[in-house]
Amino acid sequence: LTTFPPVKKADPSLAEPWTRLVQVREGVARVLEQMRKEKKIGNSLEARVNLAAGPGLFSLLDQHRSFLPSLFIVSQVDLVRSEQLPPNEFQVEAHSAKGIKCERCWIYREDVGVDAAYPTLCGRCVGVIGGDSAGPN
């Protein structure tokens, strides 16, 4: 048996952006939970999130734009910069996701069925399983 190597002291500046991202995720989760209660969605992957952020927060969110759907566990995220909001504030709206649910990844996408050989899969999944589509998006 061996022991883990000693942990080096982490740079606290690395934690701050993730703390902020988790705060935004919690705000999104509250809106999604309200949609569930109102029976507008069954689960969070059925949602598209519209996220408006003040200039300071927008910069952070924009750096992680492609990761936001995974972080929020939704199918789509539309991110806009709002000069009307204070620099580190945000507003969340959620709607039903656009597109059709992919049978493999369960994400609602507008490119489900673009490959005739895989009519129930999105382009990303077709690329992953080795189909003819463009590959992971």
PDB file of C-alpha atoms in Angstrom:
ATOM      1  CA  LEU A   1       0.000   0.000   0.000  1.00  0.00           C
ATOM      2  CA  THR A   2       1.131   3.515  -0.649  1.00  0.00           C
ATOM      3  CA  THR A   3       0.070   6.916   0.561  1.00  0.00           C
ATOM      4  CA  PHE A   4      -1.091   9.853  -1.474  1.00  0.00           C
ATOM      5  CA  PRO A   5       1.538  12.509  -2.102  1.00  0.00           C
ATOM      6  CA  PRO A   6       1.274  15.594   0.096  1.00  0.00           C
ATOM      7  CA  VAL A   7      -1.150  18.210  -1.204  1.00  0.00           C
ATOM      8  CA  LYS A   8       0.420  21.449  -2.277  1.00  0.00           C
ATOM      9  CA  LYS A   9      -1.401  24.564  -1.214  1.00  0.00           C
ATOM     10  CA  ALA A  10      -3.833  25.479  -3.976  1.00  0.00           C
ATOM     11  CA  ASP A  11      -3.898  28.915  -5.521  1.00  0.00           C
ATOM     12  CA  PRO A  12      -7.069  30.548  -4.107  1.00  0.00           C
ATOM     13  CA  SER A  13      -7.486  32.584  -7.291  1.00  0.00           C
ATOM     14  CA  LEU A  14      -8.338  29.342  -9.097  1.00  0.00           C
ATOM     15  CA  ALA A  15     -11.283  28.645  -6.796  1.00  0.00           C
ATOM     16  CA  GLU A  16     -12.985  32.035  -7.171  1.00  0.00           C
ATOM     17  CA  PRO A  17     -14.203  31.575 -10.780  1.00  0.00           C
ATOM     18  CA  TRP A  18     -15.645  28.164  -9.928  1.00  0.00           C
ATOM     19  CA  THR A  19     -17.349  29.543  -6.849  1.00  0.00           C
ATOM     20  CA  ARG A  20     -19.032  32.101  -9.102  1.00  0.00           C
ATOM     21  CA  LEU A  21     -19.998  29.473 -11.698  1.00  0.00           C
ATOM     22  CA  VAL A  22     -21.590  27.351  -8.972  1.00  0.00           C
ATOM     23  CA  GLN A  23     -23.587  30.395  -7.782  1.00  0.00           C
ATOM     24  CA  VAL A  24     -24.931  30.894 -11.307  1.00  0.00           C
ATOM     25  CA  ARG A  25     -25.721  27.167 -11.510  1.00  0.00           C
ATOM     26  CA  GLU A  26     -27.752  27.438  -8.297  1.00  0.00           C
ATOM     27  CA  GLY A  27     -29.727  30.347  -9.778  1.00  0.00           C
ATOM     28  CA  VAL A  28     -30.432  28.340 -12.918  1.00  0.00           C
ATOM     29  CA  ALA A  29     -31.470  25.328 -10.823  1.00  0.00           C
ATOM     30  CA  ARG A  30     -34.060  27.439  -8.954  1.00  0.00           C
ATOM     31  CA  VAL A  31     -35.655  28.514 -12.242  1.00  0.00           C
ATOM     32  CA  LEU A  32     -35.641  24.941 -13.569  1.00  0.00           C
ATOM     33  CA  GLU A  33     -37.218  23.645 -10.375  1.00  0.00           C
ATOM     34  CA  GLN A  34     -40.027  26.180 -10.754  1.00  0.00           C
ATOM     35  CA  MET A  35     -40.581  24.963 -14.328  1.00  0.00           C
ATOM     36  CA  ARG A  36     -40.788  21.383 -13.027  1.00  0.00           C
ATOM     37  CA  LYS A  37     -43.372  22.385 -10.420  1.00  0.00           C
ATOM     38  CA  GLU A  38     -45.408  24.094 -13.143  1.00  0.00           C
ATOM     39  CA  LYS A  39     -45.145  20.902 -15.269  1.00  0.00           C
ATOM     40  CA  LYS A  40     -43.461  22.827 -18.115  1.00  0.00           C
ATOM     41  CA  ILE A  41     -40.555  20.367 -18.151  1.00  0.00           C
ATOM     42  CA  GLY A  42     -40.050  16.891 -16.762  1.00  0.00           C
ATOM     43  CA  ASN A  43     -36.281  17.064 -16.364  1.00  0.00           C
ATOM     44  CA  SER A  44     -33.639  19.714 -16.876  1.00  0.00           C
ATOM     45  CA  LEU A  45     -32.475  18.374 -20.267  1.00  0.00           C
ATOM     46  CA  GLU A  46     -35.864  19.433 -21.629  1.00  0.00           C
ATOM     47  CA  ALA A  47     -34.876  23.069 -21.028  1.00  0.00           C
ATOM     48  CA  ARG A  48     -33.120  25.874 -22.846  1.00  0.00           C
ATOM     49  CA  VAL A  49     -31.702  28.572 -20.574  1.00  0.00           C
ATOM     50  CA  ASN A  50     -31.514  32.236 -21.543  1.00  0.00           C
ATOM     51  CA  LEU A  51     -28.854  33.815 -19.353  1.00  0.00           C
ATOM     52  CA  ALA A  52     -28.235  37.566 -19.281  1.00  0.00           C
ATOM     53  CA  ALA A  53     -25.133  38.654 -17.390  1.00  0.00           C
ATOM     54  CA  GLY A  54     -23.577  41.943 -16.410  1.00  0.00           C
ATOM     55  CA  PRO A  55     -20.259  42.789 -18.105  1.00  0.00           C
ATOM     56  CA  GLY A  56     -17.983  41.338 -15.417  1.00  0.00           C
ATOM     57  CA  LEU A  57     -19.817  38.044 -15.052  1.00  0.00           C
ATOM     58  CA  PHE A  58     -20.401  37.779 -18.799  1.00  0.00           C
ATOM     59  CA  SER A  59     -16.641  37.633 -19.334  1.00  0.00           C
ATOM     60  CA  LEU A  60     -16.341  34.604 -17.026  1.00  0.00           C
ATOM     61  CA  LEU A  61     -19.395  32.848 -18.481  1.00  0.00           C
ATOM     62  CA  ASP A  62     -18.250  33.498 -22.037  1.00  0.00           C
ATOM     63  CA  GLN A  63     -14.925  31.782 -21.292  1.00  0.00           C
ATOM     64  CA  HIS A  64     -16.898  28.673 -20.332  1.00  0.00           C
ATOM     65  CA  ARG A  65     -19.704  29.035 -22.904  1.00  0.00           C
ATOM     66  CA  SER A  66     -19.371  25.538 -24.381  1.00  0.00           C
ATOM     67  CA  PHE A  67     -19.351  23.980 -20.882  1.00  0.00           C
ATOM     68  CA  LEU A  68     -22.450  25.793 -19.574  1.00  0.00           C
ATOM     69  CA  PRO A  69     -25.063  23.282 -20.846  1.00  0.00           C
ATOM     70  CA  SER A  70     -23.181  20.499 -19.039  1.00  0.00           C
ATOM     71  CA  LEU A  71     -22.759  22.588 -15.893  1.00  0.00           C
ATOM     72  CA  PHE A  72     -26.464  23.454 -15.783  1.00  0.00           C
ATOM     73  CA  ILE A  73     -27.559  20.000 -17.069  1.00  0.00           C
ATOM     74  CA  VAL A  74     -29.698  21.530 -19.827  1.00  0.00           C
ATOM     75  CA  SER A  75     -29.796  21.068 -23.585  1.00  0.00           C
ATOM     76  CA  GLN A  76     -29.055  24.651 -24.620  1.00  0.00           C
ATOM     77  CA  VAL A  77     -27.775  27.902 -23.133  1.00  0.00           C
ATOM     78  CA  ASP A  78     -28.176  31.281 -24.796  1.00  0.00           C
ATOM     79  CA  LEU A  79     -25.786  33.773 -23.187  1.00  0.00           C
ATOM     80  CA  VAL A  80     -26.094  37.537 -23.669  1.00  0.00           C
ATOM     81  CA  ARG A  81     -24.208  40.475 -22.210  1.00  0.00           C
ATOM     82  CA  SER A  82     -26.441  43.005 -20.446  1.00  0.00           C
ATOM     83  CA  GLU A  83     -25.253  46.541 -19.826  1.00  0.00           C
ATOM     84  CA  GLN A  84     -28.395  47.136 -17.721  1.00  0.00           C
ATOM     85  CA  LEU A  85     -27.352  44.614 -15.065  1.00  0.00           C
ATOM     86  CA  PRO A  86     -24.681  45.345 -12.450  1.00  0.00           C
ATOM     87  CA  PRO A  87     -21.273  43.904 -13.486  1.00  0.00           C
ATOM     88  CA  ASN A  88     -21.534  40.647 -11.519  1.00  0.00           C
ATOM     89  CA  GLU A  89     -25.285  40.017 -11.611  1.00  0.00           C
ATOM     90  CA  PHE A  90     -27.348  37.763 -13.873  1.00  0.00           C
ATOM     91  CA  GLN A  91     -30.919  36.995 -14.861  1.00  0.00           C
ATOM     92  CA  VAL A  92     -32.227  33.592 -15.883  1.00  0.00           C
ATOM     93  CA  GLU A  93     -35.170  32.608 -18.045  1.00  0.00           C
ATOM     94  CA  ALA A  94     -35.865  29.065 -19.126  1.00  0.00           C
ATOM     95  CA  HIS A  95     -38.003  27.647 -21.901  1.00  0.00           C
ATOM     96  CA  SER A  96     -38.545  24.303 -23.549  1.00  0.00           C
ATOM     97  CA  ALA A  97     -35.494  23.171 -25.484  1.00  0.00           C
ATOM     98  CA  LYS A  98     -35.430  23.455 -29.259  1.00  0.00           C
ATOM     99  CA  GLY A  99     -35.176  20.336 -31.343  1.00  0.00           C
ATOM    100  CA  ILE A 100     -35.709  16.660 -30.730  1.00  0.00           C
ATOM    101  CA  LYS A 101     -34.319  14.435 -27.990  1.00  0.00           C
ATOM    102  CA  CYS A 102     -31.343  12.379 -29.151  1.00  0.00           C
ATOM    103  CA  GLU A 103     -31.871   8.721 -28.334  1.00  0.00           C
ATOM    104  CA  ARG A 104     -28.231   8.259 -27.295  1.00  0.00           C
ATOM    105  CA  CYS A 105     -27.289  11.361 -25.257  1.00  0.00           C
ATOM    106  CA  TRP A 106     -30.845  12.515 -24.356  1.00  0.00           C
ATOM    107  CA  ILE A 107     -29.948  16.107 -25.228  1.00  0.00           C
ATOM    108  CA  TYR A 108     -32.486  18.024 -27.285  1.00  0.00           C
ATOM    109  CA  ARG A 109     -30.788  19.163 -30.482  1.00  0.00           C
ATOM    110  CA  GLU A 110     -31.913  20.565 -33.772  1.00  0.00           C
ATOM    111  CA  ASP A 111     -29.651  18.228 -35.740  1.00  0.00           C
ATOM    112  CA  VAL A 112     -31.295  14.956 -34.666  1.00  0.00           C
ATOM    113  CA  GLY A 113     -31.849  12.852 -37.780  1.00  0.00           C
ATOM    114  CA  VAL A 114     -29.480  14.722 -40.121  1.00  0.00           C
ATOM    115  CA  ASP A 115     -27.770  11.421 -40.915  1.00  0.00           C
ATOM    116  CA  ALA A 116     -30.285   9.119 -42.612  1.00  0.00           C
ATOM    117  CA  ALA A 117     -28.416   6.065 -41.317  1.00  0.00           C
ATOM    118  CA  TYR A 118     -29.048   7.207 -37.722  1.00  0.00           C
ATOM    119  CA  PRO A 119     -32.425   8.998 -37.741  1.00  0.00           C
ATOM    120  CA  THR A 120     -32.744   9.132 -33.939  1.00  0.00           C
ATOM    121  CA  LEU A 121     -29.253  10.483 -33.186  1.00  0.00           C
ATOM    122  CA  CYS A 122     -27.829  14.000 -33.159  1.00  0.00           C
ATOM    123  CA  GLY A 123     -24.818  14.933 -35.271  1.00  0.00           C
ATOM    124  CA  ARG A 124     -22.504  14.804 -32.269  1.00  0.00           C
ATOM    125  CA  CYS A 125     -23.504  11.245 -31.378  1.00  0.00           C
ATOM    126  CA  VAL A 126     -23.270  10.106 -35.001  1.00  0.00           C
ATOM    127  CA  GLY A 127     -19.688  11.382 -35.012  1.00  0.00           C
ATOM    128  CA  VAL A 128     -18.919   9.620 -31.759  1.00  0.00           C
ATOM    129  CA  ILE A 129     -20.163   6.241 -32.953  1.00  0.00           C
ATOM    130  CA  GLY A 130     -18.319   6.613 -36.248  1.00  0.00           C
ATOM    131  CA  GLY A 131     -21.051   7.693 -38.637  1.00  0.00           C
ATOM    132  CA  ASP A 132     -20.573  10.037 -41.593  1.00  0.00           C
ATOM    133  CA  SER A 133     -21.551  13.310 -39.877  1.00  0.00           C
ATOM    134  CA  ALA A 134     -19.064  15.985 -38.947  1.00  0.00           C
ATOM    135  CA  GLY A 135     -18.148  14.578 -35.529  1.00  0.00           C
ATOM    136  CA  PRO A 136     -18.321  15.979 -32.016  1.00  0.00           C
ATOM    137  CA  ASN A 137     -19.754  19.511 -31.730  1.00  0.00           C
TER     138      ASN A 137
END
